[in-house]
PDB file of C-alpha atoms and ligand atoms in Angstrom:
ATOM      1  CA  MET A   1       0.000  -0.017  -0.056  1.00  0.00           C
ATOM      2  CA  ALA A   2       1.490   3.282  -1.070  1.00  0.00           C
ATOM      3  CA  VAL A   3       2.050   5.515   1.910  1.00  0.00           C
ATOM      4  CA  HIS A   4       2.341   9.280   1.434  1.00  0.00           C
ATOM      5  CA  GLU A   5       6.061   9.914   1.570  1.00  0.00           C
ATOM      6  CA  GLY A   6       5.940  12.933   3.918  1.00  0.00           C
ATOM      7  CA  ARG A   7       3.186  11.825   6.297  1.00  0.00           C
ATOM      8  CA  ARG A   8       4.512  10.510   9.607  1.00  0.00           C
ATOM      9  CA  LEU A   9       2.936   8.722  12.545  1.00  0.00           C
ATOM     10  CA  VAL A  10       4.063   9.037  16.097  1.00  0.00           C
ATOM     11  CA  VAL A  11       2.919   6.578  18.798  1.00  0.00           C
ATOM     12  CA  LEU A  12       3.329   7.224  22.516  1.00  0.00           C
ATOM     13  CA  THR A  13       2.690   4.174  24.763  1.00  0.00           C
ATOM     14  CA  GLY A  14       2.308   3.771  28.552  1.00  0.00           C
ATOM     15  CA  ALA A  15       1.826   0.964  31.028  1.00  0.00           C
ATOM     16  CA  GLY A  16      -1.693   0.164  29.759  1.00  0.00           C
ATOM     17  CA  ILE A  17      -0.312  -1.415  26.483  1.00  0.00           C
ATOM     18  CA  SER A  18       1.461  -3.955  28.682  1.00  0.00           C
ATOM     19  CA  ALA A  19      -1.518  -4.635  30.956  1.00  0.00           C
ATOM     20  CA  GLU A  20      -2.682  -7.500  28.683  1.00  0.00           C
ATOM     21  CA  SER A  21       0.750  -9.001  28.969  1.00  0.00           C
ATOM     22  CA  GLY A  22       0.096  -9.276  32.663  1.00  0.00           C
ATOM     23  CA  LEU A  23       2.197  -6.307  33.822  1.00  0.00           C
ATOM     24  CA  GLY A  24       0.799  -3.976  36.428  1.00  0.00           C
ATOM     25  CA  THR A  25       0.007  -0.317  35.573  1.00  0.00           C
ATOM     26  CA  PHE A  26       0.919   2.496  37.867  1.00  0.00           C
ATOM     27  CA  ARG A  27      -2.312   4.307  38.594  1.00  0.00           C
ATOM     28  CA  GLY A  28      -5.872   3.132  38.806  1.00  0.00           C
ATOM     29  CA  THR A  29      -7.063   0.005  40.658  1.00  0.00           C
ATOM     30  CA  GLY A  30      -4.360  -2.438  41.587  1.00  0.00           C
ATOM     31  CA  GLY A  31      -1.798  -0.026  40.302  1.00  0.00           C
ATOM     32  CA  LEU A  32       1.857  -0.503  41.193  1.00  0.00           C
ATOM     33  CA  TRP A  33       1.971   2.709  43.030  1.00  0.00           C
ATOM     34  CA  GLU A  34      -1.002   1.758  45.210  1.00  0.00           C
ATOM     35  CA  ASN A  35       0.991  -0.121  47.789  1.00  0.00           C
ATOM     36  CA  GLU A  36       4.292   1.537  47.064  1.00  0.00           C
ATOM     37  CA  PRO A  37       3.926   5.396  47.075  1.00  0.00           C
ATOM     38  CA  VAL A  38       6.015   6.747  44.241  1.00  0.00           C
ATOM     39  CA  GLN A  39       8.161   8.659  46.760  1.00  0.00           C
ATOM     40  CA  ALA A  40       9.105   5.378  48.354  1.00  0.00           C
ATOM     41  CA  VAL A  41      10.607   3.774  45.345  1.00  0.00           C
ATOM     42  CA  ALA A  42      10.951   5.880  42.223  1.00  0.00           C
ATOM     43  CA  THR A  43      13.113   8.859  43.217  1.00  0.00           C
ATOM     44  CA  PRO A  44      16.877   9.292  43.700  1.00  0.00           C
ATOM     45  CA  GLN A  45      16.295  10.260  47.294  1.00  0.00           C
ATOM     46  CA  ALA A  46      14.516   6.911  47.905  1.00  0.00           C
ATOM     47  CA  PHE A  47      17.434   5.117  46.346  1.00  0.00           C
ATOM     48  CA  ALA A  48      19.954   6.993  48.416  1.00  0.00           C
ATOM     49  CA  LYS A  49      17.983   6.333  51.630  1.00  0.00           C
ATOM     50  CA  ASP A  50      17.246   2.616  51.053  1.00  0.00           C
ATOM     51  CA  PRO A  51      18.779   1.142  47.847  1.00  0.00           C
ATOM     52  CA  LEU A  52      17.717  -2.390  48.926  1.00  0.00           C
ATOM     53  CA  LYS A  53      14.087  -1.355  49.155  1.00  0.00           C
ATOM     54  CA  VAL A  54      14.152   0.288  45.715  1.00  0.00           C
ATOM     55  CA  TRP A  55      16.020  -2.695  44.222  1.00  0.00           C
ATOM     56  CA  ARG A  56      13.365  -5.032  45.713  1.00  0.00           C
ATOM     57  CA  PHE A  57      10.676  -3.053  43.826  1.00  0.00           C
ATOM     58  CA  TYR A  58      12.628  -3.138  40.511  1.00  0.00           C
ATOM     59  CA  GLU A  59      13.649  -6.807  40.979  1.00  0.00           C
ATOM     60  CA  ALA A  60       9.955  -7.684  41.340  1.00  0.00           C
ATOM     61  CA  ARG A  61       9.191  -5.816  37.989  1.00  0.00           C
ATOM     62  CA  ARG A  62      12.185  -7.487  36.252  1.00  0.00           C
ATOM     63  CA  HIS A  63      10.867 -10.884  37.461  1.00  0.00           C
ATOM     64  CA  GLN A  64       7.287 -10.020  36.098  1.00  0.00           C
ATOM     65  CA  ALA A  65       8.587  -8.514  32.867  1.00  0.00           C
ATOM     66  CA  ALA A  66      10.928 -11.556  32.208  1.00  0.00           C
ATOM     67  CA  ARG A  67       7.837 -13.761  32.159  1.00  0.00           C
ATOM     68  CA  ALA A  68       5.675 -11.434  30.106  1.00  0.00           C
ATOM     69  CA  GLU A  69       5.073 -11.908  26.386  1.00  0.00           C
ATOM     70  CA  PRO A  70       4.315  -9.054  24.019  1.00  0.00           C
ATOM     71  CA  ASN A  71       0.479  -8.902  23.368  1.00  0.00           C
ATOM     72  CA  ALA A  72      -1.537  -8.227  20.143  1.00  0.00           C
ATOM     73  CA  ALA A  73      -1.128  -4.495  20.626  1.00  0.00           C
ATOM     74  CA  HIS A  74       2.688  -4.664  20.781  1.00  0.00           C
ATOM     75  CA  ARG A  75       2.667  -6.988  17.705  1.00  0.00           C
ATOM     76  CA  ALA A  76       0.304  -4.696  15.729  1.00  0.00           C
ATOM     77  CA  LEU A  77       2.759  -1.811  16.254  1.00  0.00           C
ATOM     78  CA  ALA A  78       5.759  -3.900  15.321  1.00  0.00           C
ATOM     79  CA  GLU A  79       3.917  -4.904  12.062  1.00  0.00           C
ATOM     80  CA  LEU A  80       3.097  -1.320  11.407  1.00  0.00           C
ATOM     81  CA  GLY A  81       6.778  -0.363  11.871  1.00  0.00           C
ATOM     82  CA  ARG A  82       7.647  -2.908   9.289  1.00  0.00           C
ATOM     83  CA  CYS A  83       5.342  -1.259   6.785  1.00  0.00           C
ATOM     84  CA  LEU A  84       6.069   2.403   7.627  1.00  0.00           C
ATOM     85  CA  GLY A  85       9.806   2.198   8.284  1.00  0.00           C
ATOM     86  CA  PRO A  86      11.175   5.604   9.278  1.00  0.00           C
ATOM     87  CA  ARG A  87       7.757   7.197   8.873  1.00  0.00           C
ATOM     88  CA  LEU A  88       6.819   5.650  12.236  1.00  0.00           C
ATOM     89  CA  THR A  89       8.329   6.889  15.429  1.00  0.00           C
ATOM     90  CA  LEU A  90       7.474   4.658  18.475  1.00  0.00           C
ATOM     91  CA  ILE A  91       7.964   6.386  21.833  1.00  0.00           C
ATOM     92  CA  THR A  92       7.326   4.572  25.074  1.00  0.00           C
ATOM     93  CA  GLN A  93       7.220   5.370  28.821  1.00  0.00           C
ATOM     94  CA  ASN A  94       7.476   1.709  29.510  1.00  0.00           C
ATOM     95  CA  VAL A  95      10.698   0.144  30.807  1.00  0.00           C
ATOM     96  CA  ASP A  96       9.650  -3.488  30.128  1.00  0.00           C
ATOM     97  CA  GLY A  97      11.195  -3.933  26.654  1.00  0.00           C
ATOM     98  CA  LEU A  98       8.056  -5.605  25.258  1.00  0.00           C
ATOM     99  CA  HIS A  99       7.939  -3.414  22.182  1.00  0.00           C
ATOM    100  CA  GLN A 100      11.409  -4.628  21.265  1.00  0.00           C
ATOM    101  CA  ALA A 101      10.403  -8.206  22.123  1.00  0.00           C
ATOM    102  CA  ALA A 102       7.543  -7.849  19.639  1.00  0.00           C
ATOM    103  CA  GLY A 103      10.007  -6.794  16.907  1.00  0.00           C
ATOM    104  CA  SER A 104       9.742  -2.941  17.000  1.00  0.00           C
ATOM    105  CA  GLN A 105      12.999  -1.295  16.074  1.00  0.00           C
ATOM    106  CA  GLN A 106      14.360   2.169  17.081  1.00  0.00           C
ATOM    107  CA  VAL A 107      12.025   2.423  20.135  1.00  0.00           C
ATOM    108  CA  LEU A 108      12.507   5.662  22.050  1.00  0.00           C
ATOM    109  CA  GLU A 109      12.472   4.617  25.749  1.00  0.00           C
ATOM    110  CA  LEU A 110      11.761   8.003  27.436  1.00  0.00           C
ATOM    111  CA  HIS A 111      11.985   6.481  30.968  1.00  0.00           C
ATOM    112  CA  GLY A 112      14.815   4.038  30.427  1.00  0.00           C
ATOM    113  CA  SER A 113      14.791   0.238  30.734  1.00  0.00           C
ATOM    114  CA  LEU A 114      14.610  -2.400  33.447  1.00  0.00           C
ATOM    115  CA  TRP A 115      17.134  -4.385  31.526  1.00  0.00           C
ATOM    116  CA  ARG A 116      20.099  -1.938  31.718  1.00  0.00           C
ATOM    117  CA  LEU A 117      22.042  -1.237  34.928  1.00  0.00           C
ATOM    118  CA  ARG A 118      24.387   1.720  35.597  1.00  0.00           C
ATOM    119  CA  CYS A 119      27.042   2.284  38.136  1.00  0.00           C
ATOM    120  CA  THR A 120      26.430   5.094  40.608  1.00  0.00           C
ATOM    121  CA  ASP A 121      30.084   5.864  40.744  1.00  0.00           C
ATOM    122  CA  CYS A 122      32.067   5.116  37.581  1.00  0.00           C
ATOM    123  CA  GLY A 123      28.943   5.426  35.298  1.00  0.00           C
ATOM    124  CA  GLY A 124      29.662   1.939  33.653  1.00  0.00           C
ATOM    125  CA  GLU A 125      26.394   0.882  32.035  1.00  0.00           C
ATOM    126  CA  ALA A 126      25.501  -2.622  30.848  1.00  0.00           C
ATOM    127  CA  GLU A 127      22.549  -4.798  29.806  1.00  0.00           C
ATOM    128  CA  ASP A 128      21.740  -7.444  32.377  1.00  0.00           C
ATOM    129  CA  ARG A 129      18.805  -9.705  31.962  1.00  0.00           C
ATOM    130  CA  THR A 130      19.689 -12.016  34.910  1.00  0.00           C
ATOM    131  CA  VAL A 131      16.485 -12.875  36.936  1.00  0.00           C
ATOM    132  CA  PRO A 132      16.822 -13.037  39.830  1.00  0.00           C
ATOM    133  CA  LEU A 133      19.906 -10.896  40.244  1.00  0.00           C
ATOM    134  CA  PRO A 134      22.368 -12.951  42.385  1.00  0.00           C
ATOM    135  CA  VAL A 135      22.972 -10.122  44.866  1.00  0.00           C
ATOM    136  CA  LEU A 136      20.744  -7.214  45.890  1.00  0.00           C
ATOM    137  CA  PRO A 137      21.646  -4.492  45.760  1.00  0.00           C
ATOM    138  CA  PRO A 138      23.995  -5.255  42.790  1.00  0.00           C
ATOM    139  CA  ARG A 139      27.454  -3.877  42.776  1.00  0.00           C
ATOM    140  CA  CYS A 140      29.678  -2.647  39.947  1.00  0.00           C
ATOM    141  CA  GLY A 141      32.197  -5.298  38.764  1.00  0.00           C
ATOM    142  CA  LEU A 142      34.694  -2.510  37.977  1.00  0.00           C
ATOM    143  CA  CYS A 143      34.650  -0.369  41.109  1.00  0.00           C
ATOM    144  CA  GLY A 144      32.404  -2.033  43.571  1.00  0.00           C
ATOM    145  CA  ALA A 145      29.884   0.880  43.864  1.00  0.00           C
ATOM    146  CA  LEU A 146      26.122   0.422  43.887  1.00  0.00           C
ATOM    147  CA  LEU A 147      24.459  -0.286  40.569  1.00  0.00           C
ATOM    148  CA  ARG A 148      21.020   1.371  39.828  1.00  0.00           C
ATOM    149  CA  PRO A 149      18.462   0.486  37.231  1.00  0.00           C
ATOM    150  CA  CYS A 150      18.711   2.677  34.143  1.00  0.00           C
ATOM    151  CA  VAL A 151      15.291   4.075  34.610  1.00  0.00           C
ATOM    152  CA  VAL A 152      14.320   7.802  34.989  1.00  0.00           C
ATOM    153  CA  TRP A 153      13.113   8.501  38.410  1.00  0.00           C
ATOM    154  CA  PHE A 154      10.815  11.424  39.448  1.00  0.00           C
ATOM    155  CA  GLY A 155      12.820  14.581  39.473  1.00  0.00           C
ATOM    156  CA  GLU A 156      15.430  13.238  37.087  1.00  0.00           C
ATOM    157  CA  PHE A 157      15.942  14.461  33.577  1.00  0.00           C
ATOM    158  CA  LEU A 158      14.964  12.257  30.701  1.00  0.00           C
ATOM    159  CA  PRO A 159      17.748  11.042  28.378  1.00  0.00           C
ATOM    160  CA  GLU A 160      18.472  14.237  26.382  1.00  0.00           C
ATOM    161  CA  LYS A 161      18.953  12.656  22.921  1.00  0.00           C
ATOM    162  CA  VAL A 162      15.908  10.429  23.278  1.00  0.00           C
ATOM    163  CA  LEU A 163      13.677  13.310  24.344  1.00  0.00           C
ATOM    164  CA  ALA A 164      15.060  15.503  21.532  1.00  0.00           C
ATOM    165  CA  LYS A 165      14.189  12.822  18.974  1.00  0.00           C
ATOM    166  CA  ALA A 166      10.740  12.403  20.416  1.00  0.00           C
ATOM    167  CA  VAL A 167      10.014  16.150  20.354  1.00  0.00           C
ATOM    168  CA  GLU A 168      11.254  16.387  16.874  1.00  0.00           C
ATOM    169  CA  ALA A 169       8.983  13.592  15.734  1.00  0.00           C
ATOM    170  CA  ALA A 170       6.005  15.132  17.629  1.00  0.00           C
ATOM    171  CA  ARG A 171       6.607  18.354  15.788  1.00  0.00           C
ATOM    172  CA  ASP A 172       6.454  16.801  12.409  1.00  0.00           C
ATOM    173  CA  CYS A 173       3.702  14.193  12.215  1.00  0.00           C
ATOM    174  CA  ALA A 174       0.294  13.941  10.605  1.00  0.00           C
ATOM    175  CA  LEU A 175      -1.083  11.683  13.289  1.00  0.00           C
ATOM    176  CA  PHE A 176      -0.076  11.267  16.982  1.00  0.00           C
ATOM    177  CA  LEU A 177      -1.565   8.041  18.599  1.00  0.00           C
ATOM    178  CA  VAL A 178      -1.576   7.750  22.475  1.00  0.00           C
ATOM    179  CA  VAL A 179      -1.950   4.162  23.746  1.00  0.00           C
ATOM    180  CA  GLY A 180      -2.399   3.024  27.335  1.00  0.00           C
ATOM    181  CA  THR A 181      -1.197   6.101  29.212  1.00  0.00           C
ATOM    182  CA  SER A 182      -2.930   8.144  31.913  1.00  0.00           C
ATOM    183  CA  ALA A 183      -1.102  11.143  30.400  1.00  0.00           C
ATOM    184  CA  VAL A 184      -0.184  12.633  33.783  1.00  0.00           C
ATOM    185  CA  VAL A 185       3.540  12.273  33.751  1.00  0.00           C
ATOM    186  CA  GLU A 186       5.587  15.011  32.140  1.00  0.00           C
ATOM    187  CA  PRO A 187       7.262  15.805  29.876  1.00  0.00           C
ATOM    188  CA  ALA A 188       6.032  12.591  28.058  1.00  0.00           C
ATOM    189  CA  ALA A 189       2.360  13.652  28.082  1.00  0.00           C
ATOM    190  CA  SER A 190       3.104  17.042  26.512  1.00  0.00           C
ATOM    191  CA  LEU A 191       4.423  15.403  23.334  1.00  0.00           C
ATOM    192  CA  ALA A 192       0.846  14.817  22.393  1.00  0.00           C
ATOM    193  CA  ARG A 193       0.115  18.538  22.930  1.00  0.00           C
ATOM    194  CA  VAL A 194       3.074  19.566  20.894  1.00  0.00           C
ATOM    195  CA  ALA A 195       1.867  17.466  17.996  1.00  0.00           C
ATOM    196  CA  GLU A 196      -1.797  18.628  18.213  1.00  0.00           C
ATOM    197  CA  SER A 197      -0.615  22.288  18.368  1.00  0.00           C
ATOM    198  CA  ARG A 198       1.240  21.732  15.067  1.00  0.00           C
ATOM    199  CA  GLY A 199      -1.873  20.452  13.424  1.00  0.00           C
ATOM    200  CA  ALA A 200      -1.474  16.738  13.847  1.00  0.00           C
ATOM    201  CA  ALA A 201      -4.513  14.522  14.368  1.00  0.00           C
ATOM    202  CA  LEU A 202      -4.615  13.120  17.924  1.00  0.00           C
ATOM    203  CA  TRP A 203      -6.062   9.628  18.604  1.00  0.00           C
ATOM    204  CA  GLU A 204      -6.343   7.778  21.841  1.00  0.00           C
ATOM    205  CA  VAL A 205      -6.684   4.030  22.859  1.00  0.00           C
ATOM    206  CA  ASN A 206      -7.639   3.702  26.512  1.00  0.00           C
ATOM    207  CA  PRO A 207     -10.486   2.135  28.342  1.00  0.00           C
ATOM    208  CA  GLU A 208     -10.680   5.284  30.475  1.00  0.00           C
ATOM    209  CA  THR A 209     -10.634   9.005  29.661  1.00  0.00           C
ATOM    210  CA  THR A 210      -7.448  10.988  30.218  1.00  0.00           C
ATOM    211  CA  PRO A 211      -6.462  14.706  30.249  1.00  0.00           C
ATOM    212  CA  LEU A 212      -5.736  14.368  26.552  1.00  0.00           C
ATOM    213  CA  SER A 213      -9.211  12.916  25.688  1.00  0.00           C
ATOM    214  CA  GLN A 214     -10.795  16.220  24.983  1.00  0.00           C
ATOM    215  CA  LEU A 215      -8.112  17.016  22.395  1.00  0.00           C
ATOM    216  CA  CYS A 216      -8.582  13.736  20.556  1.00  0.00           C
ATOM    217  CA  GLN A 217     -10.347  13.464  17.237  1.00  0.00           C
ATOM    218  CA  ARG A 218     -10.856   9.713  17.739  1.00  0.00           C
ATOM    219  CA  SER A 219     -10.801   7.473  20.912  1.00  0.00           C
ATOM    220  CA  TRP A 220     -11.154   3.766  21.307  1.00  0.00           C
ATOM    221  CA  ARG A 221     -12.450   3.099  24.805  1.00  0.00           C
ATOM    222  CA  LEU A 222     -11.108  -0.450  24.592  1.00  0.00           C
ATOM    223  CA  PRO A 223      -8.125  -2.481  25.840  1.00  0.00           C
ATOM    224  CA  ALA A 224      -5.212  -1.983  23.414  1.00  0.00           C
ATOM    225  CA  GLY A 225      -5.052  -5.687  22.623  1.00  0.00           C
ATOM    226  CA  GLU A 226      -8.590  -5.560  21.220  1.00  0.00           C
ATOM    227  CA  ALA A 227      -8.401  -2.171  19.498  1.00  0.00           C
ATOM    228  CA  MET A 228      -4.974  -2.058  17.858  1.00  0.00           C
ATOM    229  CA  ASP A 229      -5.561  -4.079  14.644  1.00  0.00           C
ATOM    230  CA  GLU A 230      -8.358  -1.625  13.738  1.00  0.00           C
ATOM    231  CA  VAL A 231      -6.488   1.397  14.860  1.00  0.00           C
ATOM    232  CA  VAL A 232      -3.367   0.405  12.772  1.00  0.00           C
ATOM    233  CA  GLU A 233      -5.662  -0.148   9.803  1.00  0.00           C
ATOM    234  CA  GLU A 234      -7.289   3.267  10.097  1.00  0.00           C
ATOM    235  CA  ALA A 235      -3.900   4.981  10.765  1.00  0.00           C
ATOM    236  CA  SER A 236      -2.362   3.451   7.675  1.00  0.00           C
ATOM    237  CA  ARG A 237      -5.377   4.749   5.663  1.00  0.00           C
ATOM    238  CA  LEU A 238      -5.028   8.268   7.090  1.00  0.00           C
ATOM    239  CA  LEU A 239      -1.355   8.256   6.117  1.00  0.00           C
ATOM    240  CA  GLU A 240      -2.115   6.970   2.547  1.00  0.00           C
ATOM    241  CA  ASP A 241      -2.116   9.389  -0.325  1.00  0.00           C
ATOM    242  CA  PRO A 242      -5.476  11.351  -0.225  1.00  0.00           C
TER     243      PRO A 242
HETATM  244  C1  LIG B 301      11.546  15.595  34.609  1.00  0.00           C
HETATM  245  C2  LIG B 301      10.197   5.274  36.344  1.00  0.00           C
HETATM  246  C3  LIG B 301      12.901  17.578  34.587  1.00  0.00           C
HETATM  247  C4  LIG B 301      10.508   3.994  35.739  1.00  0.00           C
HETATM  248  C5  LIG B 301       8.634   6.994  35.803  1.00  0.00           C
HETATM  249  C6  LIG B 301       6.204  19.344  34.076  1.00  0.00           C
HETATM  250  C7  LIG B 301       7.437  19.330  33.418  1.00  0.00           C
HETATM  251  C8  LIG B 301       8.493  18.578  33.841  1.00  0.00           C
HETATM  252  C9  LIG B 301       8.327  17.800  35.074  1.00  0.00           C
HETATM  253  C10 LIG B 301       7.153  17.789  35.622  1.00  0.00           C
HETATM  254  C11 LIG B 301       6.099  18.544  35.204  1.00  0.00           C
HETATM  255  N1  LIG B 301       5.078  18.406  36.028  1.00  0.00           N
HETATM  256  C12 LIG B 301       5.416  17.490  36.987  1.00  0.00           C
HETATM  257  C13 LIG B 301       6.683  17.166  36.862  1.00  0.00           C
HETATM  258  C14 LIG B 301       7.419  16.224  37.654  1.00  0.00           C
HETATM  259  C15 LIG B 301       7.278  14.815  37.194  1.00  0.00           C
HETATM  260  C16 LIG B 301       5.830  14.380  36.909  1.00  0.00           C
HETATM  261  O1  LIG B 301       5.474  14.302  35.767  1.00  0.00           O
HETATM  262  N2  LIG B 301       4.975  14.196  37.948  1.00  0.00           N
HETATM  263  C17 LIG B 301       3.619  13.841  37.634  1.00  0.00           C
HETATM  264  C18 LIG B 301       3.302  12.532  38.442  1.00  0.00           C
HETATM  265  C19 LIG B 301       2.712  14.988  37.983  1.00  0.00           C
HETATM  266  N3  LIG B 301       8.074  14.493  36.126  1.00  0.00           N
HETATM  267  C20 LIG B 301       9.321  14.177  36.344  1.00  0.00           C
HETATM  268  O2  LIG B 301       9.893  14.182  37.367  1.00  0.00           O
HETATM  269  C21 LIG B 301      10.222  13.791  35.123  1.00  0.00           C
HETATM  270  N4  LIG B 301      11.414  14.396  35.166  1.00  0.00           N
HETATM  271  O3  LIG B 301      10.610  16.209  34.097  1.00  0.00           O
HETATM  272  O4  LIG B 301      12.804  16.162  34.679  1.00  0.00           O
HETATM  273  C22 LIG B 301      12.883  18.127  35.926  1.00  0.00           C
HETATM  274  C23 LIG B 301      13.927  17.819  36.831  1.00  0.00           C
HETATM  275  C24 LIG B 301      13.798  18.340  38.101  1.00  0.00           C
HETATM  276  C25 LIG B 301      12.805  19.176  38.516  1.00  0.00           C
HETATM  277  C26 LIG B 301      11.764  19.397  37.582  1.00  0.00           C
HETATM  278  C27 LIG B 301      11.755  18.917  36.398  1.00  0.00           C
HETATM  279  C28 LIG B 301      10.501  12.208  35.181  1.00  0.00           C
HETATM  280  C29 LIG B 301       9.279  11.421  34.804  1.00  0.00           C
HETATM  281  C30 LIG B 301       9.639   9.962  34.745  1.00  0.00           C
HETATM  282  C31 LIG B 301       9.313   9.342  36.055  1.00  0.00           C
HETATM  283  N5  LIG B 301       9.525   7.888  36.015  1.00  0.00           N
HETATM  284  N6  LIG B 301       8.898   5.722  35.919  1.00  0.00           N
HETATM  285  C32 LIG B 301       9.564   3.000  36.161  1.00  0.00           C
HETATM  286  O5  LIG B 301       9.639   2.580  37.387  1.00  0.00           O
HETATM  287  O6  LIG B 301       8.698   2.619  35.290  1.00  0.00           O
HETATM  288  S1  LIG B 301       7.011   7.464  35.519  1.00  0.00           S
HETATM  289  C33 LIG B 301       5.996   6.187  35.476  1.00  0.00           C
HETATM  290  O7  LIG B 301       4.723   6.777  35.026  1.00  0.00           O
HETATM  291  C34 LIG B 301       6.283   5.097  34.546  1.00  0.00           C
HETATM  292  O8  LIG B 301       7.405   5.352  33.669  1.00  0.00           O
HETATM  293  C35 LIG B 301       5.025   5.107  33.646  1.00  0.00           C
HETATM  294  O9  LIG B 301       5.241   4.755  32.269  1.00  0.00           O
HETATM  295  C36 LIG B 301       4.682   6.544  33.679  1.00  0.00           C
HETATM  296  C37 LIG B 301       3.387   7.027  33.148  1.00  0.00           C
HETATM  297  O10 LIG B 301       2.424   6.177  33.655  1.00  0.00           O
HETATM  298  P1  LIG B 301       1.533   5.356  32.495  1.00  0.00           P
HETATM  299  O11 LIG B 301       2.444   4.631  31.657  1.00  0.00           O
HETATM  300  O12 LIG B 301       0.584   6.402  31.948  1.00  0.00           O
HETATM  301  O13 LIG B 301       0.766   4.349  33.393  1.00  0.00           O
HETATM  302  P2  LIG B 301      -0.498   4.624  34.283  1.00  0.00           P
HETATM  303  O14 LIG B 301      -0.642   3.400  35.184  1.00  0.00           O
HETATM  304  O15 LIG B 301      -0.441   6.027  34.949  1.00  0.00           O
HETATM  305  O16 LIG B 301      -1.758   4.666  33.308  1.00  0.00           O
HETATM  306  C38 LIG B 301      -2.009   3.355  32.538  1.00  0.00           C
HETATM  307  C39 LIG B 301      -3.166   3.801  31.637  1.00  0.00           C
HETATM  308  O17 LIG B 301      -3.470   2.621  30.811  1.00  0.00           O
HETATM  309  C40 LIG B 301      -4.442   4.208  32.291  1.00  0.00           C
HETATM  310  O18 LIG B 301      -4.959   5.376  31.679  1.00  0.00           O
HETATM  311  C41 LIG B 301      -5.373   3.016  32.028  1.00  0.00           C
HETATM  312  O19 LIG B 301      -6.714   3.405  31.812  1.00  0.00           O
HETATM  313  C42 LIG B 301      -4.825   2.459  30.768  1.00  0.00           C
HETATM  314  N7  LIG B 301      -5.039   1.009  30.578  1.00  0.00           N
HETATM  315  C43 LIG B 301      -5.178   0.053  31.502  1.00  0.00           C
HETATM  316  N8  LIG B 301      -5.424  -1.129  30.828  1.00  0.00           N
HETATM  317  C44 LIG B 301      -5.260  -0.852  29.538  1.00  0.00           C
HETATM  318  C45 LIG B 301      -5.109   0.526  29.290  1.00  0.00           C
HETATM  319  N9  LIG B 301      -4.951   1.017  28.036  1.00  0.00           N
HETATM  320  C46 LIG B 301      -4.983   0.208  26.978  1.00  0.00           C
HETATM  321  N10 LIG B 301      -5.227  -1.100  27.143  1.00  0.00           N
HETATM  322  C47 LIG B 301      -5.349  -1.683  28.325  1.00  0.00           C
HETATM  323  N11 LIG B 301      -5.522  -3.002  28.425  1.00  0.00           N
HETATM  324 ZN1  LIG B 302      31.623   1.344  38.778  1.00  0.00          ZN
END
């Protein structure tokens, strides 16, 4: 299917796209943050105060994510990426790696990844998929300092190059699709507003409404796993030559 050369699609995903893979979301019933207030586990201060407690939280998520399979929504986006190539920019707030596991390439991980660890002293960074980690908290093999998960905690800056690419894509797209995010965390949520302010169409897939809903031309009040095949179909049509 001929796709209009210039028209680009940006997709922003959140924890909701991984819900049907069995991974907990953050907010809403049964959310991850329900029993662990954010301040307790996802800030640099929390890590400094009690690295073991923070590591137990991330170890539990690594354990869950290691057993999770990409679902139909991840697969639909991977297939779309194979059709659109560089005309699709996939941005995720998730750290579970399920988009990559489904075959998506060039995924922009705004909030980092559970699968990379970084030394708090020498800065050495490496992928480590060992579950469970042999020792908690893990220590750097080079200098012995504490390792941390390569995720972006509250109050921390997003990876500069990744954010810059995401903003650039949001500025230059015909369609911005938001899937499975409560759209409360910044600056990720604002990417949708950037796109919309530049004239992009804004579509949303979420069983619940979000602060972005009133800006959307189209919404699917469905789980992503059920909606994404149709959404991908409609998005491809919108990007086709008129
Ligand atoms: C920063 C860590 C600069 C990794 C996370 C304005 C500008 C800048 C900053 C701020 C600002 N306003 C406030 C801030 C501060 C803060 C922030 O946004 N606070 C919010 C809570 C008000 N932002 C920051 O601190 C960011 N840093 O801006 O640096 C700076 C520096 C210093 C001082 C000032 C500024 C860093 C943000 C990143 C924080 N790290 N995670 C991890 O452990 O995962 S955020 C955390 O929330 C996760 O990454 C998660 O991805 C993210 C967003 O949550 P969602 O993905 O949306 O998940 P949620 O559960 O909320 O929603 C799920 C949705 O899915 C629901 O709507 C549900 O209905 C839906 N759903 C459920 N089932 C399904 C479904 N949808 C589809 N299908 C289904 N089956
Ligand atoms: Zn080190």
